[in-house]
Amino acid sequence: MKPQRRSPMKAILHPARAVTLAFLAAIAVGTLLLMLPIARAGEGAAPWNVAAFTAVSAVCVVGMAVVDTGTYWSGFGQWIIMLLFQLGGFGMMTGATLLGLMVNRSPRLRTRMMTQTESRTLALGDVASVARVVLFVTVVVQLIISALLILRLRFGYDMAWGEAFWSGLFHGVSAFNNAGFSIHADGLMRYAGDALVLGPMMLAIVVGGIGFPVLHDLRHRWRDPRHWSLHTKLTLTGTLLLLVVGFVATLLLEWDNPRTIGPFSLAGKLLNSLFVSVAARTAGFNALDIGALTQESWALHYFLMFIGGGSAGTAGGVKVGTFMVLFLLVLAEARGHADTEAFGRRVGASAQRQAITVLVLGSTVVALGTIVLLRLTDFPIGQVIFEAIAAFGSAGLSTGITAQLPPSAQMVLALLMFFGRVGTITIATSLILGERRMPYRYPEEHPIVG
């Protein structure tokens, strides 16, 4: 019997391709809406390149901007931006699932495949349960964080209720989605010493960026950590490790820097160092002047931004799970162990291959993007590397050169944002029309490595 060939339509609607197309569709619609004259605060409509860059940055929850969000865009434009990063932060997994329902007569299997394509961590029977967790956590956390910010801005900064409401809501939603957008020209620098503002923001960033599979696991097994999945244990361990390393390193590297945390009290130094550690990995907010950080702190940011947050959440980067699997793989190899193990479990060979693939593809994309940016600009290599990794890792931080880049370099950043958010694995998979198992295996041989 001859094998059945997949039709072109089914190939196009492959789950990985559908995820990619959904992102592209959201970006296109967002660009068109931001080009409307009503979306701009000044006269006339926004140029297409400004609207497109902003739409990509919002949908990919990066936070990079070539114009001041609070003054360039009107209230309507700011609402569009908020809706875009709300969609990009958590809605793409749900949206891709709904797309699968519309294009397949057997929605159950396609729905499960679609969700796993984006998350790559969920069991087949968990789709409905995870969807409920996504909706519940998103609504509850954003309402709580926004309410805390609104009250603080109203009574701590004497803002009018309307201004406090919009600022609190915008920043609360942006923090949960790890979007990094702010309606203040200085980001969050005006709140650098205020724990009642930075504290809720950090909480929203961590909860949104830790990943919905982890939240789902914690919801059902929070009383018994022994039965948490290996993914949950690795993500929580890696997140804590990176937060501590980032916090301690920032505190030491910036302690005497008069342009960052140097003038703060001990409490202020601790608060801002912790915020840098939390925000650097994917959130994109800055309470300090990023351009004033030491070169060593920039190098620390390279590391944190590239790793990012948890899988299947609002964070970007190559993900904490990838970092932890690779760390365990190196550890096992150094110890001479045949298996990669953690918490009494063996890490599957496929997960190890995926982690290596993500690292190699991610590093390649960042390297190529950096080379192109260096060709197109005259900025120092340190700042260019920072921009490239921040774009790919959905971190959104900048040393202050984003708006000064030529349009061609800004489009390169937009491509890096898209590749980083959609995921190199998803994009690579979307180019493959189907999977097949080879009916044979070649003889095994061991080339020399190292």
Short mmCIF file of C-alpha atoms in Angstrom, two decimals:
data_model
loop_
_atom_site.label_atom_id
_atom_site.label_comp_id
_atom_site.label_asym_id
_atom_site.label_seq_id
_atom_site.Cartn_x
_atom_site.Cartn_y
_atom_site.Cartn_z
CA MET A 1 0.00 0.00 0.00
CA LYS A 2 1.35 3.39 -0.95
CA PRO A 3 1.71 5.89 1.91
CA GLN A 4 -0.80 8.70 1.82
CA ARG A 5 0.57 12.08 0.94
CA ARG A 6 -0.41 15.06 3.00
CA SER A 7 -2.35 17.72 1.16
CA PRO A 8 -0.83 21.20 0.88
CA MET A 9 -3.60 22.60 3.11
CA LYS A 10 -2.84 20.13 5.91
CA ALA A 11 0.84 20.93 5.58
CA ILE A 12 0.14 24.62 6.00
CA LEU A 13 -2.04 23.91 9.02
CA HIS A 14 0.62 21.90 10.79
CA PRO A 15 0.40 22.95 14.47
CA ALA A 16 3.84 24.55 14.53
CA ARG A 17 3.04 26.53 11.39
CA ALA A 18 -0.29 27.60 12.80
CA VAL A 19 1.46 29.03 15.87
CA THR A 20 3.83 30.98 13.64
CA LEU A 21 1.02 32.22 11.42
CA ALA A 22 -1.01 33.26 14.45
CA PHE A 23 1.86 35.45 15.65
CA LEU A 24 2.27 36.96 12.18
CA ALA A 25 -1.45 37.67 11.93
CA ALA A 26 -1.49 39.42 15.31
CA ILE A 27 1.51 41.51 14.32
CA ALA A 28 -0.07 42.49 11.00
CA VAL A 29 -3.37 43.51 12.61
CA GLY A 30 -1.54 45.40 15.35
CA THR A 31 0.55 47.27 12.79
CA LEU A 32 -2.52 48.35 10.84
CA LEU A 33 -4.29 49.54 14.00
CA LEU A 34 -1.27 51.52 15.19
CA MET A 35 -1.02 53.19 11.78
CA LEU A 36 -4.47 54.72 12.24
CA PRO A 37 -4.31 58.48 12.91
CA ILE A 38 -6.36 57.99 16.08
CA ALA A 39 -3.59 55.82 17.54
CA ARG A 40 -1.04 58.64 17.56
CA ALA A 41 -1.07 61.49 20.04
CA GLY A 42 0.31 64.00 17.53
CA GLU A 43 -0.84 64.95 14.07
CA GLY A 44 -0.92 62.40 11.29
CA ALA A 45 -0.45 58.67 11.37
CA ALA A 46 2.55 56.76 12.65
CA PRO A 47 5.02 55.65 9.96
CA TRP A 48 4.70 51.99 9.04
CA ASN A 49 8.13 51.10 10.40
CA VAL A 50 7.36 52.63 13.82
CA ALA A 51 3.97 50.90 13.96
CA ALA A 52 5.43 47.59 12.81
CA PHE A 53 8.32 47.67 15.30
CA THR A 54 5.94 48.52 18.14
CA ALA A 55 3.50 45.77 17.12
CA VAL A 56 6.27 43.16 16.95
CA SER A 57 7.64 44.28 20.30
CA ALA A 58 4.18 44.13 21.90
CA VAL A 59 3.03 40.80 20.46
CA CYS A 60 6.40 39.24 21.23
CA VAL A 61 6.22 40.79 24.75
CA VAL A 62 9.65 42.36 24.44
CA GLY A 63 9.11 45.99 25.43
CA MET A 64 11.64 47.61 23.11
CA ALA A 65 10.43 50.92 21.72
CA VAL A 66 11.67 53.41 19.15
CA VAL A 67 9.30 56.12 20.45
CA ASP A 68 8.09 57.12 23.91
CA THR A 69 4.99 55.01 24.56
CA GLY A 70 3.41 57.52 26.94
CA THR A 71 3.67 60.60 24.71
CA TYR A 72 3.83 59.30 21.12
CA TRP A 73 0.76 57.09 21.29
CA SER A 74 -2.72 58.30 22.17
CA GLY A 75 -4.95 56.60 24.72
CA PHE A 76 -6.34 54.47 21.91
CA GLY A 77 -2.84 53.54 20.77
CA GLN A 78 -1.81 52.59 24.30
CA TRP A 79 -4.90 50.38 24.65
CA ILE A 80 -3.95 48.65 21.38
CA ILE A 81 -0.41 48.08 22.66
CA MET A 82 -1.73 46.65 25.93
CA LEU A 83 -4.10 44.32 24.11
CA LEU A 84 -1.26 43.18 21.86
CA PHE A 85 1.08 42.24 24.68
CA GLN A 86 -1.83 40.69 26.56
CA LEU A 87 -2.45 38.53 23.51
CA GLY A 88 1.22 37.79 23.00
CA GLY A 89 1.86 37.03 26.64
CA PHE A 90 -0.67 34.32 27.33
CA GLY A 91 -3.29 34.30 24.58
CA MET A 92 -1.26 32.69 21.83
CA MET A 93 -1.46 29.25 23.38
CA THR A 94 -5.24 29.52 23.66
CA GLY A 95 -5.57 31.22 20.28
CA ALA A 96 -3.58 28.53 18.52
CA THR A 97 -5.77 25.91 20.17
CA LEU A 98 -8.92 27.60 18.87
CA LEU A 99 -7.36 27.79 15.42
CA GLY A 100 -6.87 24.03 15.55
CA LEU A 101 -10.58 23.62 16.34
CA MET A 102 -11.55 25.57 13.25
CA VAL A 103 -9.33 23.77 10.77
CA ASN A 104 -9.73 20.14 11.74
CA ARG A 105 -12.75 17.88 11.88
CA SER A 106 -11.15 15.97 14.76
CA PRO A 107 -10.53 18.88 17.09
CA ARG A 108 -9.57 16.90 20.16
CA LEU A 109 -6.30 15.51 18.83
CA ARG A 110 -5.38 18.66 16.93
CA THR A 111 -6.19 20.81 19.96
CA ARG A 112 -3.89 18.76 22.14
CA MET A 113 -1.16 18.83 19.51
CA MET A 114 -1.52 22.59 19.14
CA THR A 115 -1.18 23.24 22.83
CA GLN A 116 1.82 20.96 23.15
CA THR A 117 3.46 22.63 20.16
CA GLU A 118 3.57 25.92 22.04
CA SER A 119 4.26 24.53 25.51
CA ARG A 120 6.17 21.31 24.73
CA THR A 121 5.54 20.22 28.32
CA LEU A 122 1.88 19.30 28.70
CA ALA A 123 0.34 15.86 28.90
CA LEU A 124 -2.43 14.99 26.45
CA GLY A 125 -5.15 15.03 29.07
CA ASP A 126 -4.17 18.34 30.66
CA VAL A 127 -5.32 20.81 27.98
CA ALA A 128 -8.67 21.80 29.48
CA SER A 129 -7.25 21.93 32.99
CA VAL A 130 -4.30 24.09 31.94
CA ALA A 131 -6.63 26.42 30.01
CA ARG A 132 -8.62 26.99 33.20
CA VAL A 133 -5.44 27.69 35.15
CA VAL A 134 -4.28 30.14 32.47
CA LEU A 135 -7.55 32.07 32.60
CA PHE A 136 -7.83 32.03 36.40
CA VAL A 137 -4.23 32.99 37.13
CA THR A 138 -4.17 35.67 34.46
CA VAL A 139 -7.33 37.41 35.62
CA VAL A 140 -6.70 37.12 39.35
CA VAL A 141 -3.02 38.09 39.35
CA GLN A 142 -3.50 41.01 37.00
CA LEU A 143 -6.44 42.35 39.00
CA ILE A 144 -4.57 42.07 42.31
CA ILE A 145 -1.33 43.59 41.04
CA SER A 146 -3.14 46.39 39.19
CA ALA A 147 -5.23 47.19 42.28
CA LEU A 148 -2.12 47.40 44.47
CA LEU A 149 -0.40 49.70 41.99
CA ILE A 150 -3.47 51.89 41.56
CA LEU A 151 -3.84 52.41 45.30
CA ARG A 152 -0.14 53.13 45.74
CA LEU A 153 -0.07 55.63 42.88
CA ARG A 154 -3.25 57.33 44.09
CA PHE A 155 -2.33 57.74 47.74
CA GLY A 156 1.47 57.62 47.58
CA TYR A 157 1.97 59.93 44.59
CA ASP A 158 -1.26 61.97 44.68
CA MET A 159 -2.23 60.94 41.18
CA ALA A 160 -5.79 61.57 40.07
CA TRP A 161 -7.92 58.44 40.12
CA GLY A 162 -8.08 58.26 36.32
CA GLU A 163 -4.31 58.61 35.90
CA ALA A 164 -3.59 56.16 38.71
CA PHE A 165 -6.04 53.65 37.28
CA TRP A 166 -4.55 53.69 33.80
CA SER A 167 -0.93 53.67 34.98
CA GLY A 168 -1.57 50.88 37.48
CA LEU A 169 -3.53 48.77 35.02
CA PHE A 170 -1.06 49.24 32.17
CA HIS A 171 1.99 48.43 34.26
CA GLY A 172 0.26 45.55 36.07
CA VAL A 173 -0.76 43.85 32.83
CA SER A 174 2.64 44.59 31.30
CA ALA A 175 4.45 43.06 34.29
CA PHE A 176 2.42 39.86 34.35
CA ASN A 177 2.96 39.38 30.62
CA ASN A 178 6.67 40.15 31.01
CA ALA A 179 6.13 42.76 28.31
CA GLY A 180 8.34 45.55 29.66
CA PHE A 181 6.23 48.38 28.24
CA SER A 182 5.89 51.50 30.36
CA ILE A 183 4.04 54.75 29.76
CA HIS A 184 6.81 56.63 31.58
CA ALA A 185 9.74 57.93 29.56
CA ASP A 186 12.16 56.84 32.30
CA GLY A 187 10.61 53.40 32.74
CA LEU A 188 10.27 52.72 36.46
CA MET A 189 13.23 54.85 37.55
CA ARG A 190 10.94 57.25 39.41
CA TYR A 191 9.93 54.32 41.64
CA ALA A 192 13.47 53.02 42.23
CA GLY A 193 13.22 53.31 46.01
CA ASP A 194 9.58 52.28 46.38
CA ALA A 195 9.09 48.66 47.45
CA LEU A 196 5.31 49.10 47.28
CA VAL A 197 5.60 49.58 43.52
CA LEU A 198 8.55 47.36 42.63
CA GLY A 199 7.41 44.54 44.95
CA PRO A 200 4.07 43.87 43.21
CA MET A 201 5.76 44.27 39.84
CA MET A 202 8.33 41.59 40.72
CA LEU A 203 5.60 39.26 41.96
CA ALA A 204 3.68 39.63 38.70
CA ILE A 205 6.83 39.09 36.63
CA VAL A 206 7.75 35.87 38.43
CA VAL A 207 4.23 34.41 38.42
CA GLY A 208 3.68 35.20 34.75
CA GLY A 209 7.12 34.09 33.65
CA ILE A 210 7.44 30.85 35.59
CA GLY A 211 5.24 28.98 33.12
CA PHE A 212 1.67 27.70 33.21
CA PRO A 213 2.62 24.00 33.43
CA VAL A 214 4.42 24.78 36.70
CA LEU A 215 1.41 26.71 38.02
CA HIS A 216 -0.84 23.83 36.99
CA ASP A 217 1.38 21.37 38.82
CA LEU A 218 1.57 23.52 41.94
CA ARG A 219 -2.18 23.96 41.97
CA HIS A 220 -2.83 20.22 42.11
CA ARG A 221 0.16 19.08 44.18
CA TRP A 222 1.27 22.09 46.19
CA ARG A 223 1.09 20.18 49.47
CA ASP A 224 3.38 17.38 48.30
CA PRO A 225 6.56 18.57 46.53
CA ARG A 226 7.69 14.96 46.22
CA HIS A 227 5.08 14.42 43.52
CA TRP A 228 5.88 17.53 41.52
CA SER A 229 6.93 16.82 37.95
CA LEU A 230 10.60 16.95 37.05
CA HIS A 231 9.85 19.99 34.88
CA THR A 232 8.40 21.84 37.87
CA LYS A 233 11.34 20.95 40.11
CA LEU A 234 13.90 21.98 37.50
CA THR A 235 12.10 25.23 36.70
CA LEU A 236 11.71 26.26 40.33
CA THR A 237 15.28 25.29 41.20
CA GLY A 238 16.69 27.07 38.17
CA THR A 239 14.58 30.17 38.76
CA LEU A 240 15.71 30.44 42.38
CA LEU A 241 19.33 29.86 41.40
CA LEU A 242 19.26 32.55 38.71
CA LEU A 243 17.49 35.04 40.97
CA VAL A 244 20.07 34.59 43.71
CA VAL A 245 23.02 34.77 41.32
CA GLY A 246 21.65 37.86 39.60
CA PHE A 247 20.85 39.56 42.90
CA VAL A 248 24.24 38.93 44.53
CA ALA A 249 26.21 39.75 41.38
CA THR A 250 24.35 43.03 40.79
CA LEU A 251 24.78 44.03 44.42
CA LEU A 252 28.54 43.46 44.25
CA LEU A 253 29.11 44.91 40.80
CA GLU A 254 27.06 48.07 41.32
CA TRP A 255 27.61 48.72 45.03
CA ASP A 256 29.82 51.80 44.53
CA ASN A 257 28.49 52.90 41.16
CA PRO A 258 27.30 56.51 41.70
CA ARG A 259 25.05 56.33 38.63
CA THR A 260 23.07 53.26 39.76
CA ILE A 261 22.67 51.92 43.32
CA GLY A 262 25.65 53.75 44.84
CA PRO A 263 23.62 56.64 46.34
CA PHE A 264 20.90 54.35 47.80
CA SER A 265 20.66 53.19 51.39
CA LEU A 266 21.25 49.52 52.18
CA ALA A 267 17.54 48.78 51.78
CA GLY A 268 17.52 50.62 48.45
CA LYS A 269 20.56 48.72 47.22
CA LEU A 270 18.95 45.39 48.13
CA LEU A 271 15.61 46.31 46.55
CA ASN A 272 17.05 47.52 43.26
CA SER A 273 19.54 44.67 42.95
CA LEU A 274 16.69 42.21 43.39
CA PHE A 275 14.57 44.05 40.83
CA VAL A 276 17.42 43.97 38.32
CA SER A 277 17.76 40.20 38.84
CA VAL A 278 14.03 39.64 38.37
CA ALA A 279 13.52 41.99 35.42
CA ALA A 280 16.72 41.20 33.52
CA ARG A 281 15.71 37.65 32.64
CA THR A 282 12.74 38.64 30.47
CA ALA A 283 10.55 41.39 31.92
CA GLY A 284 12.28 44.38 30.33
CA PHE A 285 11.54 46.93 33.05
CA ASN A 286 14.29 49.15 34.39
CA ALA A 287 14.36 50.99 37.71
CA LEU A 288 17.99 51.92 37.05
CA ASP A 289 19.66 53.49 34.02
CA ILE A 290 20.79 50.44 32.03
CA GLY A 291 23.29 52.53 30.10
CA ALA A 292 24.96 53.50 33.40
CA LEU A 293 25.61 49.91 34.52
CA THR A 294 29.15 48.62 34.57
CA GLN A 295 30.47 46.49 31.73
CA GLU A 296 30.46 43.51 34.07
CA SER A 297 26.76 44.04 34.79
CA TRP A 298 26.09 44.14 31.06
CA ALA A 299 27.83 40.77 30.75
CA LEU A 300 25.64 39.45 33.57
CA HIS A 301 22.60 40.67 31.65
CA TYR A 302 23.75 38.80 28.54
CA PHE A 303 23.59 35.58 30.52
CA LEU A 304 20.27 36.26 32.28
CA MET A 305 18.46 37.63 29.23
CA PHE A 306 19.52 34.74 27.02
CA ILE A 307 18.20 32.14 29.48
CA GLY A 308 14.90 33.93 30.16
CA GLY A 309 12.05 32.37 32.16
CA GLY A 310 9.93 29.24 32.34
CA SER A 311 8.48 27.30 29.42
CA ALA A 312 4.89 27.90 28.28
CA GLY A 313 4.54 31.14 30.20
CA THR A 314 4.87 34.80 29.29
CA ALA A 315 8.68 34.79 29.46
CA GLY A 316 11.16 34.62 26.61
CA GLY A 317 14.71 33.34 26.19
CA VAL A 318 15.84 29.77 25.66
CA LYS A 319 14.05 28.97 28.96
CA VAL A 320 15.14 27.87 32.41
CA GLY A 321 14.29 24.24 31.67
CA THR A 322 16.71 24.23 28.75
CA PHE A 323 19.44 25.70 30.93
CA MET A 324 18.86 23.16 33.69
CA VAL A 325 18.82 20.16 31.34
CA LEU A 326 22.11 21.30 29.78
CA PHE A 327 23.61 21.90 33.22
CA LEU A 328 22.64 18.39 34.30
CA LEU A 329 23.96 16.95 31.04
CA VAL A 330 27.36 18.59 31.56
CA LEU A 331 27.38 17.48 35.19
CA ALA A 332 26.62 13.88 34.25
CA GLU A 333 29.31 13.89 31.57
CA ALA A 334 31.86 15.34 33.99
CA ARG A 335 31.03 12.62 36.50
CA GLY A 336 31.19 9.89 33.88
CA HIS A 337 27.53 8.92 34.34
CA ALA A 338 25.73 7.31 31.43
CA ASP A 339 22.39 8.89 32.40
CA THR A 340 21.43 12.49 33.09
CA GLU A 341 19.58 12.46 36.39
CA ALA A 342 17.90 14.84 38.83
CA PHE A 343 15.53 14.42 41.78
CA GLY A 344 15.47 10.65 41.38
CA ARG A 345 14.44 10.86 37.73
CA ARG A 346 16.28 10.27 34.46
CA VAL A 347 16.10 13.05 31.87
CA GLY A 348 14.93 11.63 28.54
CA ALA A 349 17.27 11.59 25.57
CA SER A 350 14.77 13.56 23.46
CA ALA A 351 14.69 16.37 26.06
CA GLN A 352 18.48 16.51 26.00
CA ARG A 353 18.52 16.73 22.19
CA GLN A 354 15.87 19.45 22.25
CA ALA A 355 17.84 21.45 24.82
CA ILE A 356 21.00 21.25 22.73
CA THR A 357 19.04 22.20 19.60
CA VAL A 358 17.46 25.21 21.31
CA LEU A 359 20.85 26.38 22.57
CA VAL A 360 22.58 25.98 19.21
CA LEU A 361 19.79 27.62 17.21
CA GLY A 362 19.37 30.42 19.73
CA SER A 363 23.10 31.13 19.85
CA THR A 364 23.28 31.08 16.06
CA VAL A 365 20.40 33.52 15.68
CA VAL A 366 21.91 35.92 18.24
CA ALA A 367 25.37 35.68 16.65
CA LEU A 368 24.06 36.35 13.13
CA GLY A 369 21.86 39.19 14.38
CA THR A 370 24.82 40.77 16.18
CA ILE A 371 27.01 40.56 13.08
CA VAL A 372 24.34 42.22 10.93
CA LEU A 373 23.74 44.95 13.51
CA LEU A 374 27.46 45.67 13.74
CA ARG A 375 27.49 46.02 9.96
CA LEU A 376 24.57 48.45 10.01
CA THR A 377 25.59 50.62 12.98
CA ASP A 378 28.63 52.33 14.51
CA PHE A 379 27.77 51.65 18.14
CA PRO A 380 30.23 49.80 20.42
CA ILE A 381 30.07 46.04 20.28
CA GLY A 382 28.98 45.78 23.93
CA GLN A 383 25.85 47.81 23.32
CA VAL A 384 25.07 45.98 20.08
CA ILE A 385 25.37 42.58 21.76
CA PHE A 386 23.10 43.83 24.55
CA GLU A 387 20.43 44.92 22.05
CA ALA A 388 20.60 41.64 20.12
CA ILE A 389 20.28 39.40 23.18
CA ALA A 390 17.59 41.62 24.71
CA ALA A 391 15.54 41.35 21.52
CA PHE A 392 15.97 37.60 21.13
CA GLY A 393 15.38 36.91 24.82
CA SER A 394 12.25 39.09 24.94
CA ALA A 395 13.98 41.05 27.71
CA GLY A 396 13.30 44.43 26.14
CA LEU A 397 16.06 46.22 28.04
CA SER A 398 18.29 48.67 26.21
CA THR A 399 21.38 50.71 26.86
CA GLY A 400 19.57 53.59 25.18
CA ILE A 401 20.41 53.12 21.52
CA THR A 402 17.23 51.46 20.17
CA ALA A 403 15.63 54.69 18.95
CA GLN A 404 18.96 55.84 17.46
CA LEU A 405 19.40 52.78 15.28
CA PRO A 406 18.71 53.14 11.54
CA PRO A 407 15.42 51.63 10.32
CA SER A 408 17.25 48.68 8.79
CA ALA A 409 18.84 47.81 12.15
CA GLN A 410 15.50 48.20 13.89
CA MET A 411 13.99 45.68 11.50
CA VAL A 412 16.80 43.27 12.38
CA LEU A 413 15.83 43.68 16.02
CA ALA A 414 12.21 43.01 15.05
CA LEU A 415 13.27 39.73 13.40
CA LEU A 416 15.23 38.76 16.50
CA MET A 417 12.19 39.49 18.65
CA PHE A 418 10.01 37.32 16.45
CA PHE A 419 12.47 34.42 16.36
CA GLY A 420 13.01 34.64 20.10
CA ARG A 421 9.32 34.68 21.02
CA VAL A 422 7.96 32.16 18.54
CA GLY A 423 10.87 29.91 19.33
CA THR A 424 13.58 28.53 17.14
CA ILE A 425 12.23 25.01 17.62
CA THR A 426 8.70 26.05 16.55
CA ILE A 427 9.98 27.89 13.50
CA ALA A 428 12.21 24.99 12.50
CA THR A 429 9.32 22.55 12.96
CA SER A 430 7.00 24.76 10.93
CA LEU A 431 9.26 24.28 7.92
CA ILE A 432 8.80 20.52 8.06
CA LEU A 433 5.65 19.20 6.42
CA GLY A 434 5.57 16.01 8.40
CA GLU A 435 7.46 13.65 10.60
CA ARG A 436 8.44 10.14 9.63
CA ARG A 437 10.21 7.28 11.31
CA MET A 438 13.06 5.71 9.42
CA PRO A 439 12.63 1.96 8.94
CA TYR A 440 16.34 1.40 9.61
CA ARG A 441 19.21 2.67 11.77
CA TYR A 442 22.83 3.13 10.71
CA PRO A 443 25.68 1.42 12.58
CA GLU A 444 26.85 3.43 15.58
CA GLU A 445 30.28 5.07 15.68
CA HIS A 446 31.89 7.50 18.12
CA PRO A 447 33.74 10.47 16.60
CA ILE A 448 36.38 12.22 18.71
CA VAL A 449 34.94 15.18 20.65
CA GLY A 450 37.01 17.83 22.43
#
